[in-house]
PDB file of C-alpha atoms in Angstrom:
ATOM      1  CA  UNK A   1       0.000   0.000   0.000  1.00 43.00           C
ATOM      2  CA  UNK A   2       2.632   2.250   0.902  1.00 43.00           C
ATOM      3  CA  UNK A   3       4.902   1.939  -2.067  1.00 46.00           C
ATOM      4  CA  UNK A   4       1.142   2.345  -4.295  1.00 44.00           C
ATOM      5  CA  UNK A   5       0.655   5.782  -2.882  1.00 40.00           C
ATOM      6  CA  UNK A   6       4.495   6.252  -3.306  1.00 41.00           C
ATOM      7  CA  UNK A   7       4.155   5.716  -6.774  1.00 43.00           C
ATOM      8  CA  UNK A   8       1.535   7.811  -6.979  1.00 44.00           C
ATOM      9  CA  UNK A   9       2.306  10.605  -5.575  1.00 41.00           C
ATOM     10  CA  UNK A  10       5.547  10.525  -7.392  1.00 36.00           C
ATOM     11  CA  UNK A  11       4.705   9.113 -10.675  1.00 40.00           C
ATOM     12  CA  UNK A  12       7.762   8.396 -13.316  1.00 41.00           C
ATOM     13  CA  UNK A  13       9.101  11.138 -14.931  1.00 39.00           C
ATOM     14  CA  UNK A  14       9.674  10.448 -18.747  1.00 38.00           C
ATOM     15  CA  UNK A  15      11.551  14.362 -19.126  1.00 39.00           C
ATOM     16  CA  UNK A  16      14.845  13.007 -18.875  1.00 39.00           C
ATOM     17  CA  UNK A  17      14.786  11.428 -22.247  1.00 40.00           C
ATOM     18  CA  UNK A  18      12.968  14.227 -24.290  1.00 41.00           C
ATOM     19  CA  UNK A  19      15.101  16.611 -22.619  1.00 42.00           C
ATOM     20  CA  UNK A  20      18.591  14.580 -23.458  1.00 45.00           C
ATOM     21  CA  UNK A  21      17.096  14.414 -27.076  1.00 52.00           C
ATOM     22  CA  UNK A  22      17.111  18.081 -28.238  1.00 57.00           C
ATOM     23  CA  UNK A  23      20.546  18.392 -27.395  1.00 57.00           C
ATOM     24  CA  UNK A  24      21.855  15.382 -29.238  1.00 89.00           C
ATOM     25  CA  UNK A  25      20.175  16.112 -32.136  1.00 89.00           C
ATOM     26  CA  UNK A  26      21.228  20.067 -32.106  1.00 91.00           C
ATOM     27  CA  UNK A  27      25.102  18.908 -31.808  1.00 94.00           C
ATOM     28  CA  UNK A  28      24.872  16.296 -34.876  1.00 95.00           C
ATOM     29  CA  UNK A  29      22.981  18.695 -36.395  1.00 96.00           C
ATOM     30  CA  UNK A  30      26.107  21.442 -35.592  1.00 96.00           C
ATOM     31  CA  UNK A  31      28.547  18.828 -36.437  1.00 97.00           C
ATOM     32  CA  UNK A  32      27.076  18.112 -40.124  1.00 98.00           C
ATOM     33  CA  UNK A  33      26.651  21.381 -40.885  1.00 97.00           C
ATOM     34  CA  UNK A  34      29.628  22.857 -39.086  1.00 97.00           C
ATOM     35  CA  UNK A  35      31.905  20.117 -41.091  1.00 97.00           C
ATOM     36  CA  UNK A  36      30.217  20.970 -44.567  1.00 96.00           C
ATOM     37  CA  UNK A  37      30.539  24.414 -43.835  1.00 97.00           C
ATOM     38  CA  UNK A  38      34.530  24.172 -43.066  1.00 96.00           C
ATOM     39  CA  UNK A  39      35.020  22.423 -46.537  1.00 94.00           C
ATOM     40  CA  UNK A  40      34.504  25.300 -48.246  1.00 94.00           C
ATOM     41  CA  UNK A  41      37.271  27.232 -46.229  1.00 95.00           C
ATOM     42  CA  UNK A  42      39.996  26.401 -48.259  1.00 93.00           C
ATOM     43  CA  UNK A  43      38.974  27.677 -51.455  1.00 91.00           C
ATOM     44  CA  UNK A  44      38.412  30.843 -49.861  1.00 94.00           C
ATOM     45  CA  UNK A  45      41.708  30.855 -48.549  1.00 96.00           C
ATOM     46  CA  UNK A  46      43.811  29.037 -51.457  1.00 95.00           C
ATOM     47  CA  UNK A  47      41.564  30.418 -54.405  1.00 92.00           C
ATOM     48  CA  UNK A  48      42.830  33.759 -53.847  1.00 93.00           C
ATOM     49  CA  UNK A  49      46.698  33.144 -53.120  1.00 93.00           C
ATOM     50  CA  UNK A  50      47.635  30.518 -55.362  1.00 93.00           C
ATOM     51  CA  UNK A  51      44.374  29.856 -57.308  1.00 90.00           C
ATOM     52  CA  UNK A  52      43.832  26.508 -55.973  1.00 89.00           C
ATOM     53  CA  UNK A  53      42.697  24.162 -56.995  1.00 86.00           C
ATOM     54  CA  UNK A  54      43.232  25.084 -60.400  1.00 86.00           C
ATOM     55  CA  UNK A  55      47.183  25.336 -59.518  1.00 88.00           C
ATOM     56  CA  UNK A  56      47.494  21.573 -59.281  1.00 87.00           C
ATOM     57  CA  UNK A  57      47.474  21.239 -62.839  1.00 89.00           C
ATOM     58  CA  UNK A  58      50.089  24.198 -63.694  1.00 93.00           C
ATOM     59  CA  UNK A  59      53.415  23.117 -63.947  1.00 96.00           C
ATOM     60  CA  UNK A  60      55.885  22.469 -60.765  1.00 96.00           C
ATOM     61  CA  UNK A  61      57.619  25.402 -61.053  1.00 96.00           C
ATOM     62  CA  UNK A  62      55.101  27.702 -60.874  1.00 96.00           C
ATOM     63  CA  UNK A  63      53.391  25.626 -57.976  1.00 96.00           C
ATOM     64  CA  UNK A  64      56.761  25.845 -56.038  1.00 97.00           C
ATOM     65  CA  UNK A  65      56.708  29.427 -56.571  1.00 96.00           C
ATOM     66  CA  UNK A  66      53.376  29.604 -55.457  1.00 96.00           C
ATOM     67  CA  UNK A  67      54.072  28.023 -52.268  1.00 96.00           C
ATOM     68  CA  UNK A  68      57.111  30.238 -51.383  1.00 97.00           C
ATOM     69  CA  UNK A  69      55.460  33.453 -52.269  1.00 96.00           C
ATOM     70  CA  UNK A  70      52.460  32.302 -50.386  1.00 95.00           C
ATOM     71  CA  UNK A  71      53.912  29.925 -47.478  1.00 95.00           C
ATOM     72  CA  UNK A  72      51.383  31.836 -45.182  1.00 95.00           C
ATOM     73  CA  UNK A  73      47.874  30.884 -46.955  1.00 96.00           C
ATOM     74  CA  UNK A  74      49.156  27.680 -47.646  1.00 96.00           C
ATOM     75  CA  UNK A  75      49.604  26.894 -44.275  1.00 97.00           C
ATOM     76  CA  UNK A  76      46.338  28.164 -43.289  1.00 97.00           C
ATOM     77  CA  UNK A  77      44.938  26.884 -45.989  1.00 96.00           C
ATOM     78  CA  UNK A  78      46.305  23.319 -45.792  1.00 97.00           C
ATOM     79  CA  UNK A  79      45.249  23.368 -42.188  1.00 97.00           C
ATOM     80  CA  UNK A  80      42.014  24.061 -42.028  1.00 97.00           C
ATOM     81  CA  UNK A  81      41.757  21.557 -44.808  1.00 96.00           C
ATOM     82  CA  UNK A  82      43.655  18.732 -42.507  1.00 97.00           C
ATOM     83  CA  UNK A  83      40.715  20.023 -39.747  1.00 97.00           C
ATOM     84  CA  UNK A  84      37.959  19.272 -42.137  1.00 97.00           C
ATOM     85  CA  UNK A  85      39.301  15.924 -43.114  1.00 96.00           C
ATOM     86  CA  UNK A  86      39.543  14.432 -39.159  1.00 97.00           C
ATOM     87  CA  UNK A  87      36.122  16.080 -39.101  1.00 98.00           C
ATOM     88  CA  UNK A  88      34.926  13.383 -41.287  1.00 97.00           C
ATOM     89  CA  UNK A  89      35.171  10.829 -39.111  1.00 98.00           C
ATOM     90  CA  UNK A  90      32.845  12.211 -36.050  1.00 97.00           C
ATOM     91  CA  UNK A  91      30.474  13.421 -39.328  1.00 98.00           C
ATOM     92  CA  UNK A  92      30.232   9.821 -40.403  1.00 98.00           C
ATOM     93  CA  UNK A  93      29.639   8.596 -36.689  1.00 97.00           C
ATOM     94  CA  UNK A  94      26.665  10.674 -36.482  1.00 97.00           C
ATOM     95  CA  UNK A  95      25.678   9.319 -39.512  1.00 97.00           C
ATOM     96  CA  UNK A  96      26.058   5.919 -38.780  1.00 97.00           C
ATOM     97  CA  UNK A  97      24.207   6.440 -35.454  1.00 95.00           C
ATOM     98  CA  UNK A  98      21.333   8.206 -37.101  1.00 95.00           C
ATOM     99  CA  UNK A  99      21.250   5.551 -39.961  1.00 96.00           C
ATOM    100  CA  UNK A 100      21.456   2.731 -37.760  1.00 96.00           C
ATOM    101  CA  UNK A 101      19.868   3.403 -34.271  1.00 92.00           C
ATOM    102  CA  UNK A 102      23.344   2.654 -32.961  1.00 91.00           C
ATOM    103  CA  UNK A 103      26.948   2.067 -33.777  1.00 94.00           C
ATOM    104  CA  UNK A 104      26.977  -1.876 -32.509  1.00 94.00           C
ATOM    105  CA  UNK A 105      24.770  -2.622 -35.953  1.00 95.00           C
ATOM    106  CA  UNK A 106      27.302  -4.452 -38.275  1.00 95.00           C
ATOM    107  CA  UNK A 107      27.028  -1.817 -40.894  1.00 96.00           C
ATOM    108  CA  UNK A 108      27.382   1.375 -38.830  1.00 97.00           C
ATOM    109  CA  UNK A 109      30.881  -0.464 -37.518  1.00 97.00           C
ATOM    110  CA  UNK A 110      31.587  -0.656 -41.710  1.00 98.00           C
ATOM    111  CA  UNK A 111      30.911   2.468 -42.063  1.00 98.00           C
ATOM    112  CA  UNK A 112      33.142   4.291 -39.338  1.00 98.00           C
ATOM    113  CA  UNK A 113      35.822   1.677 -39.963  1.00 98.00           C
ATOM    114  CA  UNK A 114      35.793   2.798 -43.833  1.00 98.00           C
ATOM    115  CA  UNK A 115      35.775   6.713 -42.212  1.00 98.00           C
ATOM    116  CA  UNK A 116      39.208   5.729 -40.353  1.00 98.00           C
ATOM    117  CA  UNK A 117      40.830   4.926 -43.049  1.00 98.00           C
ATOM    118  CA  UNK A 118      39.528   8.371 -45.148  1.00 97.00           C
ATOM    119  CA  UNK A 119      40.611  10.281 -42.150  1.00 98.00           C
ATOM    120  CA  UNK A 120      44.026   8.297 -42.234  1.00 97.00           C
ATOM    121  CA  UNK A 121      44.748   8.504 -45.504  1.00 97.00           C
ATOM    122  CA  UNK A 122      43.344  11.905 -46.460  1.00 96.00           C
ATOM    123  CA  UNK A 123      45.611  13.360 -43.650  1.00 97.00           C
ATOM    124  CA  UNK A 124      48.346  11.819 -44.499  1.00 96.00           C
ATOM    125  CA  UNK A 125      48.029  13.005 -48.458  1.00 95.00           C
ATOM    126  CA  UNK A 126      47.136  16.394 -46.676  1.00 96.00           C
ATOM    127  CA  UNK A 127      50.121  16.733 -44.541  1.00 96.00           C
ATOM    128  CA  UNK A 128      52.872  17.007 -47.490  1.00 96.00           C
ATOM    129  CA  UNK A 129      51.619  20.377 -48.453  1.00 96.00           C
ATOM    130  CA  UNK A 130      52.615  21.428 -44.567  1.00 96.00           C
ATOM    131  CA  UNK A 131      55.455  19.514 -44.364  1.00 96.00           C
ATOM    132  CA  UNK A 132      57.433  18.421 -47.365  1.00 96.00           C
ATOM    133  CA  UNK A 133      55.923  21.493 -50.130  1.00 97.00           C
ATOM    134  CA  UNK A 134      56.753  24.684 -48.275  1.00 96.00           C
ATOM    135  CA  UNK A 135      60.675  23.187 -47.711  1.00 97.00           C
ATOM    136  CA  UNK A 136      60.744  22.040 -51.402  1.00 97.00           C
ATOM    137  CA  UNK A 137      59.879  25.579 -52.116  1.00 97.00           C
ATOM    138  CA  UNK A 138      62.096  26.971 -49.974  1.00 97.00           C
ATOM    139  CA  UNK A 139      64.730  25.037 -51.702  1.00 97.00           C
ATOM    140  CA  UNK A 140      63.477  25.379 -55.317  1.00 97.00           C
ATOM    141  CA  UNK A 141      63.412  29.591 -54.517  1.00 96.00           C
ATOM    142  CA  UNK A 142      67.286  29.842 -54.120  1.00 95.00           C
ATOM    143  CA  UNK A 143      68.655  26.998 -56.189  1.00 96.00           C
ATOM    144  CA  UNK A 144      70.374  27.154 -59.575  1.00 95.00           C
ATOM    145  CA  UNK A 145      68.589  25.936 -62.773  1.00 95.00           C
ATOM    146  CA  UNK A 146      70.149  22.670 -62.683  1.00 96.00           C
ATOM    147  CA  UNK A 147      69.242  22.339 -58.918  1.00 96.00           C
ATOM    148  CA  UNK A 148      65.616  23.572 -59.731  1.00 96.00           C
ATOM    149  CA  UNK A 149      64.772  20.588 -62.080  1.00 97.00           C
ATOM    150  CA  UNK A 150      65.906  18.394 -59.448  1.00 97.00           C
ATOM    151  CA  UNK A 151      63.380  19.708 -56.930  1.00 97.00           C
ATOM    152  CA  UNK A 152      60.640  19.930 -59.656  1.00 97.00           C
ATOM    153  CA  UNK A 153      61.209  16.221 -59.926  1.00 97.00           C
ATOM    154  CA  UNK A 154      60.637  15.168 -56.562  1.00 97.00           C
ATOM    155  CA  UNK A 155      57.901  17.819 -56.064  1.00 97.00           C
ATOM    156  CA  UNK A 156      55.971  16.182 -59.195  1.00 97.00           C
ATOM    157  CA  UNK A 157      56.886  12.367 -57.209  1.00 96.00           C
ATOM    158  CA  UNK A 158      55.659  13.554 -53.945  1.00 96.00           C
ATOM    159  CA  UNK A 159      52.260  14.972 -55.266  1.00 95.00           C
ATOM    160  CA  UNK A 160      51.723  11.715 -57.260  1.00 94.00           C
ATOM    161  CA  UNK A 161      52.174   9.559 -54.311  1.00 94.00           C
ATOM    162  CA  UNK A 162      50.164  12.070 -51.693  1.00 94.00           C
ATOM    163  CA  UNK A 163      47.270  12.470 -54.128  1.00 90.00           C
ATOM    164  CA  UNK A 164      47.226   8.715 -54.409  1.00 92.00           C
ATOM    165  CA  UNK A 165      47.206   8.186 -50.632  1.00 95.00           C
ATOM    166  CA  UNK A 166      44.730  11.413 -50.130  1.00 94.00           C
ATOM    167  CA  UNK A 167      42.158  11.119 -53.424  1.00 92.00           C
ATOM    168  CA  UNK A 168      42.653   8.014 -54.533  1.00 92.00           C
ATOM    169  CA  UNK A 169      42.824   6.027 -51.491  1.00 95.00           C
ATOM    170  CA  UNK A 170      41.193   8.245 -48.854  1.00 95.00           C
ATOM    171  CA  UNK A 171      38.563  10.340 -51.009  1.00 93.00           C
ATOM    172  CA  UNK A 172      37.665   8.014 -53.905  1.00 93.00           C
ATOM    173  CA  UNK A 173      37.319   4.499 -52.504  1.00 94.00           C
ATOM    174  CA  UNK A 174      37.588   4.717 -48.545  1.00 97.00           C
ATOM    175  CA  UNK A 175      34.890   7.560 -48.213  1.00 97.00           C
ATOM    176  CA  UNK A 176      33.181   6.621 -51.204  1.00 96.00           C
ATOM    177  CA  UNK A 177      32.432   2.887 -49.136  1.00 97.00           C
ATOM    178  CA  UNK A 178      31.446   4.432 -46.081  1.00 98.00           C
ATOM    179  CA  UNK A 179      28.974   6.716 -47.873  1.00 98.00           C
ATOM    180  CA  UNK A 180      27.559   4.649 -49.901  1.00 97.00           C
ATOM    181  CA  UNK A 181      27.228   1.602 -47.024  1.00 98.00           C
ATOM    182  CA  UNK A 182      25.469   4.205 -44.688  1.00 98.00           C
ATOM    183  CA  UNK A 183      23.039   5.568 -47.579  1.00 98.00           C
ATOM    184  CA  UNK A 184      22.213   2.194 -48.990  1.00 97.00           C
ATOM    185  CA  UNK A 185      21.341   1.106 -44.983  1.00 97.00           C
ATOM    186  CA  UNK A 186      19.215   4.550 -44.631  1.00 97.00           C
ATOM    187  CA  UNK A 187      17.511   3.389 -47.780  1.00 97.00           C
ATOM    188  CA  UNK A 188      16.803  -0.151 -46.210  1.00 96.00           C
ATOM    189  CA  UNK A 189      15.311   0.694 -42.859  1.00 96.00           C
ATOM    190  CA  UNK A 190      14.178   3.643 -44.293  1.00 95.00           C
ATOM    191  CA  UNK A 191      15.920   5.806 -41.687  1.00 95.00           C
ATOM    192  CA  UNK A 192      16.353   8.772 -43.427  1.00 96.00           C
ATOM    193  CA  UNK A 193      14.442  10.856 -46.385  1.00 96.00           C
ATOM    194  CA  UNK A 194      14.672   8.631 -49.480  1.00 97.00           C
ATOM    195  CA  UNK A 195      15.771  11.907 -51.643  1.00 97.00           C
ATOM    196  CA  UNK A 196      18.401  12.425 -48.790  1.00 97.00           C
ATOM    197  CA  UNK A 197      19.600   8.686 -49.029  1.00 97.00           C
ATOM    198  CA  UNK A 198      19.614   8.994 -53.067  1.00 97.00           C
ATOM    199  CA  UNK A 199      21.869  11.990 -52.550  1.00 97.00           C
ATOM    200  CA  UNK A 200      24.543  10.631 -50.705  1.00 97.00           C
ATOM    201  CA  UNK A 201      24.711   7.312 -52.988  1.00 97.00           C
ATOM    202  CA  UNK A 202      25.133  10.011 -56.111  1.00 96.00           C
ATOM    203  CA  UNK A 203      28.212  11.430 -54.234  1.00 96.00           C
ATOM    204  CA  UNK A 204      29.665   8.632 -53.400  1.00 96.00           C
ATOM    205  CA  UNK A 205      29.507   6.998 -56.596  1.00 94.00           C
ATOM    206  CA  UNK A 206      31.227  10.435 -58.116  1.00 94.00           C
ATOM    207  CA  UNK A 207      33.808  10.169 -55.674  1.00 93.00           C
ATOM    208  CA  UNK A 208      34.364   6.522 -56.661  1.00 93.00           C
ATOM    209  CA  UNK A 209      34.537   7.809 -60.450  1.00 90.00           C
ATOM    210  CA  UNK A 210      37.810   9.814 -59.456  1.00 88.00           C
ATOM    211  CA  UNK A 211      39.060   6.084 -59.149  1.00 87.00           C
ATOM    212  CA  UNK A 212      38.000   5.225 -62.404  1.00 86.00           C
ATOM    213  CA  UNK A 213      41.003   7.210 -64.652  1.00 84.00           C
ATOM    214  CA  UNK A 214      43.907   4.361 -62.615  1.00 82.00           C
ATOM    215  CA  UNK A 215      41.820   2.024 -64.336  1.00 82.00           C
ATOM    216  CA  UNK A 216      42.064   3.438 -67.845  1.00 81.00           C
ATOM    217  CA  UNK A 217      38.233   4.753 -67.870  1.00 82.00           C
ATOM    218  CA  UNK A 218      37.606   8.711 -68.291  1.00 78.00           C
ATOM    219  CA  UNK A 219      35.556  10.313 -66.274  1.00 76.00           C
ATOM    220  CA  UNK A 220      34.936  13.830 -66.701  1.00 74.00           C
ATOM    221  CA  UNK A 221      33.737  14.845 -63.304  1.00 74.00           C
ATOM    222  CA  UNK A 222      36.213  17.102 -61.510  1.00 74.00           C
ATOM    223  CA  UNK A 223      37.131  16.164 -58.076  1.00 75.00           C
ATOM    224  CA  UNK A 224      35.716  19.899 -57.027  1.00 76.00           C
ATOM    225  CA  UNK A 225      32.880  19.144 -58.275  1.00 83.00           C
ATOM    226  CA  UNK A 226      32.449  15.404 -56.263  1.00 83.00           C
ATOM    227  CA  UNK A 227      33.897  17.138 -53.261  1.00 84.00           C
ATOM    228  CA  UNK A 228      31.254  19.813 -53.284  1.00 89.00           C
ATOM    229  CA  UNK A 229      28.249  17.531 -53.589  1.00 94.00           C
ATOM    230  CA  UNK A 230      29.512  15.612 -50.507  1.00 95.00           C
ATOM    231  CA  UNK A 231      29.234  19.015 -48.457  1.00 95.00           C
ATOM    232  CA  UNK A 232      26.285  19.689 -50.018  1.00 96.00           C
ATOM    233  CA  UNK A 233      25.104  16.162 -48.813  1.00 97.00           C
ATOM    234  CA  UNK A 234      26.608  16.491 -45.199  1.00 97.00           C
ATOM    235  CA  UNK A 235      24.563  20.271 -45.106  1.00 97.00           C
ATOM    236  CA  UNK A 236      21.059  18.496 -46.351  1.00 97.00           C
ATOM    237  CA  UNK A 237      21.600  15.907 -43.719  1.00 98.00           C
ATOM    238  CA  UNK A 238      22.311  18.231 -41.032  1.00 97.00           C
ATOM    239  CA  UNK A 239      19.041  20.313 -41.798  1.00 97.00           C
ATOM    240  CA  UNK A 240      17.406  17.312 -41.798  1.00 96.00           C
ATOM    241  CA  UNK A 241      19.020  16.210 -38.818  1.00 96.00           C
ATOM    242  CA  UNK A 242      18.292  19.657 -37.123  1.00 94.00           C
ATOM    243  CA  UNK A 243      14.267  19.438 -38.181  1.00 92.00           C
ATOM    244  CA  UNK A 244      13.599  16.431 -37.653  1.00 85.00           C
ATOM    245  CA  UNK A 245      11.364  14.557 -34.666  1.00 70.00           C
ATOM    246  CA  UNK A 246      13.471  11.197 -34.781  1.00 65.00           C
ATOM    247  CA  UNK A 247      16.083  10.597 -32.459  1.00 59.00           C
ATOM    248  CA  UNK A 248      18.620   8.802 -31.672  1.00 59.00           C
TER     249      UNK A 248
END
């Protein structure tokens, strides 16, 4: 009798949950949209100083110039760049947690285990334009003409193997899996917005299709362009994140 009144007069509070939920779903909305927001950063940083990213397709020289005239914005730029990238890996756990309900499902553990190795291997492609560039420039500025081609050959074989690590590895196939795992999974429990779902499986297979050209198949799509729908995509599914009644 005594613990019937008890309960009574004290009934169970359900507020803890609805009030935890707002919160979570404000700071993975701030995440997505923070993190798509920061990706555009670095244009407006290296667009202006060395017209990137048009400048990785003029020749060494005048990229090593670039850099040394420049050393300032391309460390800024770089950096926030290198921020945006480890970025990806929280924005693909909330993801995976929205998609999913939680992150013990077998495919939300694919898809933040694919988002490692992005994060990995982006930062590492990332990190020779802080490290290695700006003392190859350094170099190239004061050296004689003979000197000069030397350092314009390893600056060509460093951005080869960092853009294969970075964009081929860590953009094009490793993000490009955990997208498209977490999109077709919000398409099969119907977790997310199917228009939502069908724009993150176009990005990733664009980002895949910057794969395709080490295989001997064009494709015309410009990695700008692949990397801008993927911030697009993280900005929609922040929004939607940030609207929506559905926790989790």
């Amino acid at each position: 009798m005594t613990n019937t009144l008890t309960a009574n007069r004290f009934p169970a509070d359900p507020a803890p949950a609805t009030a935890h939920a707002q919160p979570n779903r404000l700071l993975d909305a701030a995440i997505l949209i923070g993190t798509g927001l920061l990706s555009f950063a670095p244009i407006a940083i290296l667009g202006p100083s060395i017209g990137w990213p048009a400048s990785l397709r003029a020749p060494a020289a005048d990229q090593l110039a670039a850099i040394f005239r420049e050393q300032g914005a391309v460390a800024a730029g770089y950096g926030v760049y290198l921020l945006f990238s480890v970025l990806v890996l929280p924005v693909m756990l909330v993801v995976a947690r929205r998609v999913f309900g939680n992150l013990a499902h077998p495919m939300a553990q694919l898809v933040i285990a694919f988002a490692a190795l992005s994060v990995l291997a982006r930062s590492i492609g990332i990190l020779r334009w802080l490290t290695v560039m700006p003392q190859l420039a350094t170099a190239h500025a004061s050296a004689d003409p003979q000197g000069q081609a030397v350092i314009q050959t390893v600056f060509r074989a460093v951005t080869v193997w960092g853009g294969g690590i970075g964009e081929l590895l860590g953009v094009a196939l490793f993000m490009a899996a955990s997208l498209s795992i977490a999109m077709m999974g919000a398409l099969r429990l119907r977790s997310t917005p199917a228009w939502l779902a069908g724009l993150g499986l176009v990005s990733a297979a664009l980002l895949f299709g910057m794969f395709l050209p080490t295989v001997g198949i064009a494709f015309p799509v410009p990695i700008a362009v692949s990397a801008s729908l993927v911030s697009v995509w993280m900005l929609a599914f922040g929004v939607w994140v940030a609207v929506s009644k559905r926790t989790a």
